C-alpha positions as a printed Julia matrix, in Angstrom:
153×3 Matrix{Float64}:
   3.28    5.35    9.92
   3.7     6.43    5.81
   0.39    7.35    4.55
  -0.89    8.8     1.43
  -3.93    7.74   -1.64
  -4.45    7.41   -4.9
  -7.08    7.69   -7.76
  -8.42    7.33  -11.0
 -11.72    8.99  -12.39
 -14.21    8.12  -14.93
 -16.92   10.38  -15.7
 -18.62   11.51  -12.22
 -17.13    8.65  -10.24
 -14.03    8.5    -9.01
 -11.93    5.26   -6.99
  -9.66    5.59   -4.82
  -7.12    3.57   -2.41
  -6.06    5.33    0.9
  -3.28    3.2     2.58
  -1.0     3.44    5.21
   2.04    1.45    6.68
   3.46    0.01   10.21
   7.36   -0.66    9.9
   9.03   -4.08   11.71
  12.27   -2.91   12.47
  13.32   -6.28   13.61
  11.77   -8.1    10.48
  12.9    -5.14    8.12
   9.26   -5.37    6.48
   6.26   -2.77    6.5
   2.59   -3.88    6.31
   0.03   -1.74    4.28
  -3.51   -1.51    4.61
  -5.29   -0.38    1.83
  -9.08    1.01    2.31
 -11.05    1.37   -1.56
 -13.94    3.53   -1.53
 -15.83    4.9    -4.89
 -16.85    8.1    -5.21
 -19.96    9.11   -6.38
 -20.77   12.99   -7.27
 -23.93   14.31   -6.32
 -25.71   13.56  -10.29
 -23.8    10.38  -10.4
 -26.51    7.26  -10.04
 -25.1     4.09   -9.8
 -27.41    0.99   -9.29
 -24.75   -2.63   -9.66
 -24.75   -5.7    -7.37
 -21.71   -7.32   -5.32
 -18.29   -6.89   -7.53
 -14.81   -8.97   -7.21
 -12.38   -6.71   -7.49
  -8.14   -6.04   -7.07
  -6.03   -4.75   -6.19
  -2.0    -4.69   -6.67
   0.51   -3.98   -4.22
   4.42   -4.57   -5.76
   3.93   -7.64   -7.7
   1.62   -9.17   -5.0
  -2.1    -8.72   -6.22
  -5.25   -9.6    -4.04
  -8.71   -9.54   -4.95
 -11.91   -8.12   -2.87
 -15.25   -8.18   -3.21
 -17.51   -4.69   -3.16
 -20.77   -4.72   -1.73
 -23.76   -3.73   -4.22
 -24.29    0.11   -4.18
 -27.35    1.39   -4.63
 -27.22    5.36   -5.05
 -28.5     8.53   -6.61
 -25.6    10.02   -6.25
 -23.52   12.18   -3.92
 -22.0     9.18   -1.58
 -19.06    7.12   -1.07
 -19.0     3.21   -0.74
 -16.01    1.69    0.7
 -15.6    -1.52   -1.52
 -13.08   -3.32    0.78
  -9.76   -3.74    1.96
  -6.76   -5.18    1.53
  -3.24   -5.89    3.47
   0.34   -6.4     2.16
   3.45   -7.2     3.69
   6.37   -5.46    2.35
  10.55   -6.32    2.9
  12.74   -2.96    2.59
  15.73   -2.62    0.86
  19.01   -3.82    2.36
  19.33   -0.01    3.79
  15.86    0.22    4.82
  14.31    2.47    1.98
  11.32    0.76    0.19
   8.81    2.42   -2.5
   6.14    0.58   -4.24
   4.12    0.56   -7.4
   0.26   -0.16   -6.47
  -2.62    0.17   -8.51
  -6.53   -0.55   -7.44
  -9.04   -2.46  -10.39
 -12.66   -1.71   -9.51
 -14.88   -3.5   -11.52
 -18.18   -1.15  -11.8
 -19.77   -3.13  -15.21
 -22.71   -0.56  -16.03
 -23.56    0.84  -18.9
 -22.86    4.79  -18.21
 -24.96    7.64  -20.51
 -24.7     4.78  -22.64
 -21.54    3.76  -22.97
 -20.62    0.14  -21.6
 -17.95    0.93  -18.42
 -15.75   -2.66  -17.74
 -13.15   -0.56  -15.02
 -11.82    2.02  -13.09
  -7.77    1.98  -12.59
  -6.48    3.75  -10.38
  -2.92    3.83   -9.43
   0.32    5.32   -7.77
   3.13    5.08   -5.71
   3.5     4.76   -2.07
   7.06    5.98   -0.05
   7.28    4.1     2.57
   9.31    5.27    5.83
  13.23    4.54    5.84
  13.81    1.43    9.12
  16.77    2.85   10.1
  20.18    1.19   10.92
  21.76    0.98   13.68
  26.22    0.44   14.11
  27.22   -3.44   14.2
  30.33   -4.09   16.7
  32.56   -6.62   17.41
  35.78   -6.75   20.2
  38.5    -9.08   20.94
  41.17   -9.14   23.46
  44.65   -8.84   20.85
  45.9   -12.07   23.08
  45.12  -13.43   26.98
  48.26  -10.74   28.68
  47.4    -7.63   26.87
  44.9    -4.98   28.4
  43.8    -3.49   25.13
  40.99   -4.3    23.08
  40.33   -4.59   19.87
  36.76   -2.96   18.49
  35.81   -2.7    14.99
  32.1    -1.38   14.33
  30.16    0.02   10.91
  27.15    1.65   10.2
  24.32    2.23    7.22
  23.67    5.5     8.17
């Protein structure tokens, strides 16, 4: 299982996306689950209502709603979760770009802040490749078998 995180920061607020993936060998794809958090520093008070935010993984964007946040700081709030299915390359490898946008839409120390963005790269587990083979008799009277095989790795 591959996993990781990426962050974006504005002053005392950190937007963090933690992700993990599971592979489907037969289907040659991974399922990626992203959990999104806002981390408020101890001096980062915030009082906002629900927001519609977005996460983009491998060019696929999903919206998610975050709860109202009321804190005088020092707290981590889970904003939401998104899930993606990502097909791997023919060699079983895959890495994807990802970004999360949190619509803060609040005035911080007299400055209006519309969004906080976090971005990164997800390197997924390789899906193994196996040898394929076929065999045939050269003719009905022969006793030898001809076998061809190939392997990606």
